[in-house]
Coordinates of C-alpha atoms in Angstrom, one line a residue:
M17 CA -12.4 -30.0 -104.7
D18 CA -15.9 -28.7 -106.4
S19 CA -16.2 -26.2 -108.6
T20 CA -17.4 -23.2 -108.9
S21 CA -20.9 -23.9 -110.4
R22 CA -24.7 -22.0 -109.2
S23 CA -27.5 -23.4 -108.5
S24 CA -31.5 -21.6 -108.2
V25 CA -31.1 -22.4 -104.4
I26 CA -28.8 -23.4 -101.9
I27 CA -29.8 -25.2 -98.5
I28 CA -28.2 -24.4 -95.8
G29 CA -28.2 -27.8 -93.9
A30 CA -29.7 -31.3 -93.3
G31 CA -32.1 -31.3 -90.3
I32 CA -36.1 -31.4 -90.9
S33 CA -36.6 -27.9 -91.9
G34 CA -34.4 -27.9 -94.9
I35 CA -35.5 -31.0 -95.9
S36 CA -39.3 -30.3 -95.6
A37 CA -38.0 -26.8 -97.6
G38 CA -36.2 -28.7 -100.6
K39 CA -39.7 -30.9 -100.5
I40 CA -41.3 -27.9 -101.5
L41 CA -39.1 -26.5 -103.7
A42 CA -39.1 -29.8 -106.1
E43 CA -43.1 -30.1 -105.6
N44 CA -43.2 -26.5 -107.6
G45 CA -41.0 -27.5 -109.8
I46 CA -38.2 -26.0 -109.0
E47 CA -34.7 -29.0 -108.8
D48 CA -32.6 -27.1 -109.4
I49 CA -31.0 -27.0 -105.2
L50 CA -28.3 -27.6 -103.5
I51 CA -28.0 -28.8 -100.5
L52 CA -25.0 -28.3 -97.8
E53 CA -24.8 -30.5 -94.4
A54 CA -21.4 -29.8 -92.1
S55 CA -22.0 -33.2 -90.8
D56 CA -21.4 -36.5 -92.2
R57 CA -26.0 -37.6 -92.0
I58 CA -29.4 -35.8 -92.3
G59 CA -31.6 -34.9 -89.4
G60 CA -29.9 -32.2 -87.3
R61 CA -30.6 -32.4 -84.1
V62 CA -33.5 -35.3 -84.5
R63 CA -30.4 -38.5 -84.3
N64 CA -30.6 -41.3 -83.0
E65 CA -27.8 -43.9 -82.0
K66 CA -27.1 -48.2 -81.5
F67 CA -26.3 -47.6 -78.0
G68 CA -27.4 -51.1 -75.3
G69 CA -28.6 -53.3 -78.3
V70 CA -31.3 -50.3 -78.2
S71 CA -32.3 -47.2 -81.0
V72 CA -31.9 -44.9 -78.4
E73 CA -32.7 -40.7 -79.5
L74 CA -30.3 -38.8 -78.5
G75 CA -32.0 -35.2 -78.9
A76 CA -35.7 -34.9 -80.1
G77 CA -37.3 -37.9 -78.9
W78 CA -41.2 -37.4 -78.7
I79 CA -43.7 -36.5 -80.7
A80 CA -45.8 -33.8 -78.7
G81 CA -49.2 -32.5 -79.2
V82 CA -51.7 -35.5 -80.4
G83 CA -55.2 -36.8 -80.2
G84 CA -56.5 -33.1 -80.6
K85 CA -59.1 -32.2 -83.4
E86 CA -56.4 -30.8 -85.5
S87 CA -53.6 -33.3 -86.2
N88 CA -49.9 -32.8 -86.0
P89 CA -48.4 -33.2 -89.3
V90 CA -45.2 -35.0 -87.3
W91 CA -48.2 -37.7 -86.7
E92 CA -49.1 -37.8 -89.5
L93 CA -45.3 -38.5 -90.9
A94 CA -44.9 -41.0 -88.4
S95 CA -47.9 -42.7 -88.8
K96 CA -47.5 -42.9 -92.6
S97 CA -43.5 -44.1 -92.2
G98 CA -45.4 -46.7 -89.6
L99 CA -42.7 -45.4 -87.2
R100 CA -43.6 -47.2 -83.7
T101 CA -44.1 -45.5 -80.3
C102 CA -44.7 -45.2 -77.0
F103 CA -47.2 -42.9 -75.5
S104 CA -45.6 -40.8 -72.6
D105 CA -47.1 -39.3 -69.7
Y106 CA -44.4 -38.0 -67.6
T107 CA -46.8 -35.7 -65.4
N108 CA -46.8 -39.3 -63.1
A109 CA -43.4 -38.5 -62.2
R110 CA -44.2 -35.6 -59.1
Y111 CA -45.9 -38.4 -57.6
N112 CA -42.6 -40.3 -57.9
I113 CA -40.2 -38.4 -55.9
Y114 CA -37.0 -40.1 -54.9
D115 CA -35.6 -38.0 -50.9
R116 CA -31.7 -39.0 -50.8
S117 CA -32.7 -41.3 -48.0
G118 CA -34.2 -43.6 -50.8
K119 CA -37.6 -42.5 -49.3
I120 CA -40.9 -41.8 -51.9
I121 CA -41.8 -38.5 -50.7
P122 CA -46.0 -38.9 -49.9
S123 CA -48.3 -37.9 -53.0
G124 CA -50.2 -35.9 -50.7
V125 CA -47.4 -34.1 -49.9
A126 CA -45.9 -34.3 -53.5
A127 CA -49.5 -33.3 -54.8
D128 CA -49.8 -29.8 -52.5
S129 CA -45.8 -29.0 -53.7
Y130 CA -47.0 -28.8 -56.7
K131 CA -49.9 -26.6 -57.3
K132 CA -48.6 -24.2 -54.7
A133 CA -45.4 -24.0 -57.1
V134 CA -47.9 -23.9 -60.0
E135 CA -49.8 -21.3 -58.7
S136 CA -46.6 -19.4 -57.5
A137 CA -45.2 -19.6 -61.1
I138 CA -48.8 -18.0 -63.0
A139 CA -48.8 -15.4 -60.7
N140 CA -44.9 -14.9 -61.0
L141 CA -45.3 -14.2 -64.7
K142 CA -48.5 -12.4 -64.7
N143 CA -47.1 -9.6 -63.1
L144 CA -43.6 -9.9 -65.3
E145 CA -46.5 -9.7 -68.5
A146 CA -48.6 -6.6 -66.7
T147 CA -45.6 -4.7 -66.1
N148 CA -43.4 -5.3 -68.5
S149 CA -40.5 -5.7 -66.4
N150 CA -37.2 -6.5 -66.3
I151 CA -37.3 -10.4 -66.7
G152 CA -33.7 -10.4 -64.3
E153 CA -34.8 -8.5 -61.6
V154 CA -38.3 -10.4 -61.9
I155 CA -36.9 -13.6 -61.4
K156 CA -34.2 -12.0 -59.1
A157 CA -37.1 -11.0 -56.8
A158 CA -38.8 -13.7 -56.8
M159 CA -35.7 -16.1 -55.8
E160 CA -36.1 -14.0 -52.6
L161 CA -39.5 -13.9 -52.0
P162 CA -40.4 -16.6 -48.6
S163 CA -42.3 -18.9 -51.3
S164 CA -39.1 -18.6 -53.4
P165 CA -37.9 -23.1 -53.6
K166 CA -35.2 -24.0 -51.3
T167 CA -36.3 -27.1 -49.9
P168 CA -35.0 -30.7 -52.5
L169 CA -38.4 -31.4 -52.8
E170 CA -39.4 -27.7 -54.4
L171 CA -37.0 -27.4 -56.0
A172 CA -36.8 -30.6 -57.6
I173 CA -40.7 -29.6 -58.4
D174 CA -39.1 -26.1 -59.6
F175 CA -37.2 -28.3 -61.9
I176 CA -40.3 -29.9 -63.4
L177 CA -42.2 -27.5 -63.6
H178 CA -39.8 -24.9 -65.3
D179 CA -38.0 -27.1 -67.1
F180 CA -40.1 -29.5 -68.6
E181 CA -44.5 -28.7 -68.0
M182 CA -44.8 -24.7 -68.4
A183 CA -42.8 -22.0 -70.8
E184 CA -45.6 -19.5 -70.6
V185 CA -48.6 -18.1 -68.1
E186 CA -50.0 -19.0 -71.3
P187 CA -51.3 -22.3 -73.0
I188 CA -48.5 -23.8 -74.9
S189 CA -49.6 -24.0 -79.1
T190 CA -49.0 -27.4 -79.5
Y191 CA -51.0 -28.9 -76.8
V192 CA -53.8 -26.3 -77.8
D193 CA -53.6 -26.5 -81.1
F194 CA -52.7 -30.7 -81.6
G195 CA -53.7 -32.5 -78.5
E196 CA -52.1 -32.8 -74.7
R197 CA -50.7 -36.6 -75.7
E198 CA -47.2 -37.2 -76.4
F199 CA -44.8 -40.1 -77.3
L200 CA -41.1 -41.6 -77.1
V201 CA -39.9 -42.3 -80.3
A202 CA -39.1 -46.1 -80.2
D203 CA -38.3 -47.5 -83.5
E204 CA -35.0 -48.9 -84.3
R205 CA -35.2 -47.0 -87.7
G206 CA -34.7 -44.1 -85.5
Y207 CA -37.0 -40.4 -85.5
A208 CA -34.5 -39.5 -88.5
H209 CA -36.2 -42.3 -90.5
L210 CA -39.2 -39.6 -91.3
L211 CA -36.7 -37.5 -92.6
Y212 CA -35.1 -40.2 -95.1
K213 CA -38.3 -40.7 -96.1
M214 CA -39.6 -37.3 -96.8
A215 CA -36.0 -36.7 -98.8
E216 CA -37.3 -39.9 -101.0
E217 CA -39.9 -37.8 -102.6
F218 CA -37.6 -35.3 -104.5
L219 CA -33.5 -36.8 -104.0
S220 CA -32.4 -40.2 -105.9
T221 CA -32.3 -43.1 -103.4
S222 CA -31.1 -46.5 -103.6
D223 CA -31.7 -49.0 -101.1
G224 CA -32.2 -46.1 -98.6
K225 CA -29.5 -44.3 -98.6
I226 CA -29.4 -41.0 -100.0
L227 CA -27.5 -41.1 -103.5
D228 CA -27.8 -37.9 -105.1
N229 CA -25.7 -35.2 -105.7
R230 CA -27.5 -32.7 -104.7
L231 CA -26.7 -34.1 -101.2
K232 CA -23.8 -32.7 -99.8
L233 CA -22.1 -33.9 -96.0
N234 CA -19.2 -32.4 -94.3
K235 CA -19.7 -29.6 -96.3
V236 CA -19.2 -26.9 -93.5
V237 CA -20.3 -23.7 -94.6
R238 CA -18.2 -20.6 -93.4
E239 CA -19.3 -17.5 -95.0
L240 CA -21.6 -15.8 -96.9
Q241 CA -21.7 -13.1 -99.3
H242 CA -25.1 -11.3 -100.6
S243 CA -25.4 -8.7 -103.3
R244 CA -28.3 -8.2 -105.9
N245 CA -26.3 -10.2 -108.1
G246 CA -26.9 -13.5 -105.8
V247 CA -25.2 -15.3 -103.3
T248 CA -21.9 -16.1 -103.0
V249 CA -21.4 -19.9 -100.3
K250 CA -17.9 -20.4 -99.0
T251 CA -17.8 -24.0 -97.3
E252 CA -14.4 -24.4 -95.0
D253 CA -12.7 -26.7 -97.5
G254 CA -12.4 -24.3 -99.6
C255 CA -14.8 -24.9 -102.3
V256 CA -17.3 -21.8 -103.5
Y257 CA -21.1 -22.5 -104.6
E258 CA -23.0 -19.4 -105.9
A259 CA -27.0 -19.2 -105.8
N260 CA -29.4 -16.6 -106.4
Y261 CA -31.4 -17.9 -103.6
V262 CA -29.6 -19.4 -100.0
I263 CA -32.1 -20.3 -97.3
L264 CA -30.2 -20.2 -94.1
S265 CA -31.3 -23.9 -91.6
A266 CA -29.4 -23.1 -89.4
S267 CA -29.9 -23.5 -85.3
I268 CA -30.6 -20.4 -83.2
G269 CA -27.0 -21.1 -81.6
V270 CA -25.0 -21.6 -84.5
L271 CA -26.6 -18.1 -85.7
Q272 CA -25.8 -16.5 -82.5
S273 CA -21.8 -18.2 -82.8
D274 CA -19.5 -16.7 -85.3
L275 CA -19.8 -20.7 -87.2
I276 CA -21.1 -18.2 -90.3
S277 CA -19.7 -15.0 -91.4
F278 CA -22.5 -12.9 -93.3
K279 CA -20.4 -10.0 -95.7
P280 CA -21.8 -7.8 -95.8
P281 CA -22.9 -8.4 -92.0
L282 CA -25.8 -8.8 -91.1
P283 CA -28.1 -5.2 -90.0
K284 CA -28.5 -4.6 -86.4
W285 CA -31.7 -5.1 -86.2
K286 CA -31.8 -8.9 -87.4
T287 CA -28.6 -9.4 -85.3
E288 CA -30.3 -8.4 -82.2
A289 CA -33.6 -9.8 -82.7
I290 CA -31.3 -13.3 -83.0
E291 CA -29.5 -12.3 -79.8
K292 CA -32.2 -11.9 -77.8
C293 CA -33.6 -15.3 -78.6
D294 CA -32.9 -18.3 -76.1
V295 CA -30.5 -21.7 -76.3
M296 CA -32.2 -24.1 -74.0
V297 CA -29.2 -27.3 -73.5
Y298 CA -31.0 -30.5 -73.0
T299 CA -28.8 -33.3 -72.7
K300 CA -30.4 -37.6 -72.3
I301 CA -27.2 -39.3 -70.6
F302 CA -28.0 -42.9 -71.1
L303 CA -26.9 -45.9 -68.9
K304 CA -26.9 -49.3 -69.4
F305 CA -27.2 -51.6 -67.5
P306 CA -26.6 -55.8 -66.2
C307 CA -29.9 -56.3 -64.7
K308 CA -33.2 -54.1 -63.6
F309 CA -33.2 -53.1 -60.2
W310 CA -35.8 -49.6 -60.6
P311 CA -40.0 -50.6 -60.5
C312 CA -41.0 -51.0 -64.3
S313 CA -44.6 -50.1 -64.2
P314 CA -45.9 -48.2 -66.9
E315 CA -46.9 -45.7 -64.1
K316 CA -43.1 -45.6 -62.9
E317 CA -41.8 -44.9 -66.2
F318 CA -40.7 -41.2 -65.4
F319 CA -39.1 -41.1 -61.5
I320 CA -38.1 -37.8 -59.8
Y321 CA -34.5 -37.2 -57.0
A322 CA -34.6 -34.6 -54.9
H323 CA -32.0 -32.7 -54.6
E324 CA -30.0 -30.0 -53.0
R325 CA -29.1 -28.1 -55.6
R326 CA -31.2 -27.6 -58.7
G327 CA -31.4 -29.8 -61.1
Y328 CA -28.5 -32.4 -60.2
Y329 CA -29.7 -35.6 -62.3
T330 CA -33.3 -34.9 -61.3
F331 CA -35.5 -36.2 -64.3
W332 CA -34.9 -40.4 -64.9
Q333 CA -36.9 -42.3 -67.4
H334 CA -36.7 -46.6 -67.9
M335 CA -36.9 -47.7 -71.4
E336 CA -38.5 -50.3 -70.6
N337 CA -41.3 -49.5 -72.2
A338 CA -39.7 -48.3 -75.3
Y339 CA -37.6 -51.5 -75.7
P340 CA -38.5 -54.4 -72.7
G341 CA -35.6 -55.7 -71.1
S342 CA -32.9 -53.0 -72.3
N343 CA -32.0 -51.9 -68.7
I344 CA -31.5 -48.8 -69.6
L345 CA -32.0 -45.4 -67.8
V346 CA -32.2 -42.3 -69.4
V347 CA -31.0 -38.5 -66.4
T348 CA -31.6 -35.5 -68.7
L349 CA -30.1 -33.0 -67.6
T350 CA -30.2 -28.8 -68.9
N351 CA -28.9 -25.4 -69.6
G352 CA -25.7 -25.0 -66.9
E353 CA -25.7 -28.7 -65.5
S354 CA -25.8 -30.2 -69.5
K355 CA -22.9 -27.6 -69.5
R356 CA -20.8 -28.6 -67.3
V357 CA -21.3 -32.2 -67.9
E358 CA -20.1 -32.2 -71.5
A359 CA -16.9 -30.4 -70.5
Q360 CA -16.4 -33.4 -67.9
P361 CA -14.9 -37.2 -69.1
D362 CA -18.2 -39.7 -69.6
E363 CA -16.6 -41.7 -66.0
E364 CA -16.9 -38.6 -63.7
T365 CA -20.3 -38.3 -65.0
L366 CA -21.2 -42.0 -64.4
K367 CA -20.1 -41.6 -60.9
E368 CA -21.9 -39.1 -60.2
A369 CA -24.8 -40.6 -61.7
M370 CA -24.1 -43.9 -59.4
E371 CA -24.0 -42.1 -56.3
A372 CA -27.6 -40.4 -57.1
L373 CA -28.9 -44.2 -58.0
R374 CA -27.8 -45.2 -54.6
D375 CA -29.0 -43.2 -53.2
M376 CA -32.2 -43.7 -54.4
F377 CA -32.2 -47.0 -54.6
G378 CA -29.6 -48.8 -52.4
P379 CA -25.6 -48.8 -52.4
D380 CA -25.8 -52.6 -54.2
I381 CA -27.2 -51.9 -57.1
P382 CA -25.5 -52.4 -59.8
N383 CA -22.5 -50.2 -61.4
A384 CA -24.0 -49.1 -64.8
T385 CA -22.1 -51.1 -68.4
D386 CA -22.1 -48.4 -70.3
I387 CA -22.4 -44.8 -70.6
L388 CA -23.8 -42.0 -73.6
V389 CA -23.1 -38.3 -72.8
P390 CA -24.2 -36.7 -76.1
R391 CA -23.3 -32.9 -76.1
W392 CA -25.0 -30.7 -78.1
W393 CA -23.6 -27.2 -76.4
N394 CA -20.1 -28.1 -78.4
N395 CA -21.2 -28.7 -80.8
R396 CA -20.4 -26.0 -83.2
F397 CA -23.1 -27.3 -86.2
Q398 CA -25.7 -27.4 -83.7
R399 CA -25.0 -24.9 -80.5
G400 CA -28.4 -26.1 -78.1
S401 CA -30.8 -28.3 -78.7
Y402 CA -33.3 -25.2 -78.6
S403 CA -35.1 -22.2 -79.8
D404 CA -36.5 -20.2 -76.1
Y405 CA -37.8 -16.7 -76.8
P406 CA -39.0 -14.5 -73.8
I407 CA -41.2 -14.7 -72.5
I408 CA -41.8 -11.3 -72.4
S409 CA -41.5 -10.6 -76.7
D410 CA -43.8 -9.7 -79.3
N411 CA -44.4 -11.2 -83.1
Q412 CA -42.2 -8.7 -84.0
L413 CA -39.1 -10.1 -82.6
V414 CA -39.8 -13.5 -84.3
N415 CA -40.9 -11.9 -87.6
N416 CA -37.2 -10.4 -87.2
I417 CA -36.0 -12.8 -86.9
R418 CA -37.1 -15.1 -89.8
A419 CA -37.6 -11.8 -92.3
P420 CA -34.6 -12.1 -95.1
V421 CA -32.0 -10.3 -95.9
G422 CA -31.3 -10.0 -99.9
G423 CA -31.3 -13.5 -101.0
I424 CA -30.8 -15.0 -97.8
F425 CA -33.9 -17.2 -96.5
F426 CA -33.8 -18.0 -92.4
T427 CA -35.6 -20.8 -91.5
G428 CA -35.8 -23.5 -88.4
E429 CA -37.7 -24.0 -85.1
H430 CA -36.9 -20.7 -83.8
T431 CA -38.3 -18.8 -86.6
S432 CA -41.9 -20.5 -85.9
E433 CA -43.7 -18.2 -84.3
R434 CA -46.3 -20.9 -82.5
F435 CA -43.8 -24.1 -82.2
N436 CA -40.5 -22.9 -82.3
G437 CA -38.7 -25.5 -80.4
Y438 CA -40.6 -28.6 -81.3
V439 CA -40.0 -30.4 -84.7
H440 CA -43.5 -30.0 -86.4
G441 CA -41.8 -26.5 -85.8
G442 CA -39.0 -27.3 -87.6
Y443 CA -41.2 -29.3 -90.7
L444 CA -43.6 -26.2 -90.9
A445 CA -41.1 -23.3 -91.1
G446 CA -39.0 -25.6 -93.9
I447 CA -42.4 -26.1 -95.4
D448 CA -42.7 -21.7 -94.8
T449 CA -39.7 -20.8 -96.1
G450 CA -40.5 -23.0 -99.2
K451 CA -43.3 -21.2 -99.9
A452 CA -41.6 -17.8 -99.8
V453 CA -38.7 -19.0 -101.9
V454 CA -41.5 -20.0 -104.5
E455 CA -43.2 -16.7 -104.1
K456 CA -39.8 -14.6 -104.7
I457 CA -38.7 -17.1 -107.8
R458 CA -42.6 -16.5 -109.4
K459 CA -42.0 -12.6 -108.7
D460 CA -38.1 -12.7 -110.0
N461 CA -39.1 -14.0 -113.4
E462 CA -42.2 -11.4 -113.6
R463 CA -39.9 -8.3 -113.0
N464 CA -36.9 -10.5 -115.1
N465 CA -40.0 -11.0 -118.1
S466 CA -40.9 -7.1 -117.5
E467 CA -37.4 -5.4 -117.6
T468 CA -36.3 -8.0 -121.1
Q469 CA -39.4 -6.8 -122.4
N470 CA -38.5 -3.1 -122.2
F471 CA -35.0 -3.5 -123.1
L472 CA -35.9 -5.2 -126.6
L473 CA -38.3 -2.6 -127.2
E474 CA -36.7 0.8 -126.5
P475 CA -34.5 0.6 -129.2
L476 CA -37.2 -0.3 -131.7
L477 CA -38.7 3.2 -130.4
A478 CA -35.9 4.6 -131.2
L479 CA -35.0 2.6 -134.9
T480 CA -39.1 4.6 -135.7
L481 CA -39.2 8.0 -134.0
T482 CA -39.2 9.8 -137.8
Q483 CA -42.8 7.4 -138.3
T484 CA -44.5 8.7 -135.4
E485 CA -43.2 12.1 -136.0
A486 CA -46.2 12.1 -138.7
M487 CA -48.8 10.7 -136.3
P488 CA -48.6 13.1 -133.4
S489 CA -52.0 11.9 -132.0
L490 CA -50.1 8.3 -131.4
H491 CA -48.6 7.8 -127.3
K492 CA -45.7 6.0 -127.2
C493 CA -47.6 2.6 -125.9
D494 CA -49.1 2.3 -128.8
I495 CA -46.6 2.6 -131.4
P496 CA -45.7 -1.5 -131.3
K497 CA -48.9 -2.2 -132.1
Q498 CA -49.2 0.1 -134.6
L499 CA -46.5 -0.9 -137.1
Y500 CA -47.3 -4.1 -136.3
L501 CA -50.9 -3.3 -137.8
S502 CA -49.1 -1.6 -140.5
G503 CA -47.0 -4.3 -141.8
K504 CA -43.3 -2.9 -141.1
L505 CA -42.1 -4.9 -137.9
G506 CA -41.4 -8.6 -138.3
I507 CA -41.4 -10.1 -134.9
P508 CA -45.1 -9.1 -133.6
E509 CA -44.0 -12.1 -130.4
A510 CA -41.5 -9.5 -129.1
I511 CA -43.8 -6.7 -128.6
L512 CA -47.5 -7.7 -127.9

């Protein structure tokens, strides 16, 4: 067990925000840091795993926002590291919609339904913005309208529209700032390779492994005690660490859970802001097959299953563009369906997925030989996939979530006002938080130096009081200078 030690800064969480914050600290000469990571690896929700002979991304999988006038910083990191990626265009999925009889819905019918769904969504959201109504009431009213999605096709398009493409009325900042193209990461080293390359810039490594003892894995933080004297961090294994400042990069889901306790408790304005932010659950289920039975052209990479139940095994992708010959399909579930599937055995999930595939491609298709089901919701170190701010919210909500409390600074994709929910949002948030801590350290050092000088000065002023009585016109602040000029003080560097 580690003995109690004190660092200048402790970073809790070695996801992309924690690593990018650490890099900023190191670049500014603050190397007395400690990174405490709850799991056995760095990366957070950027995680790859070997499945079916290839590397698949269980969490973040795309670099979204490429090809614009401004370069996406994560795309820059990927290019610098030679990360292999494949262009993705899931908007084609709306023209590859299968009904339960295996027929593809005519593109004209699908396009018309999609257009109506977009128009209806924009109208509802603009009405919500205009009236500032309670979102639950507006959604309930919208579902009761004759135009609300009811058929399998309408439900499927509604799912694609709201769970994949459009989260707000205004253009999404990522695509406005960085471009509208998206690239799937398809590299055997994994998306997390970018984090390792970043960590190498300030942590000691050897043969691709981080050996620096300033990174401690399997350290589950359970308590933060904060005061004017700094922050004390207690971990599940009984270790205690002290620091002047803490950067907390836990996810919004973890902040909403009871994993980490704060003493004293966080202020009400902070906890209320944290609770108002939604947590999205996004589950990519991977299925390995002995052979292909689905169309494999690039424009058929994504396809949709129209079912009577919204979000039920709706969104599919084949991995042939990323890994030719891999014979892997991916189906993405979200929120309620994700939580339901996480709670059941993988065998039941495989059965449900195969029933959906047999509806689309016939009863004679082969069984999957393997299945991989990530569980982000039940992972107590994540508690979800990414943050989602309420449709009607102001800047104050984001500001309150990311505002520091004493020596505790909060970071993560959920603290990014423009890019929450994206990898580049987490990366940029870490940079911003690192800079904020550097500035805080600078200001505190300046104040401490000033207080130290005053502490040294006061006794000298008391000792020379009788001498100053002979100089009634002399101002108190001039005494050190006069004493030095008269040769009666031998340590001028302490007072000048």
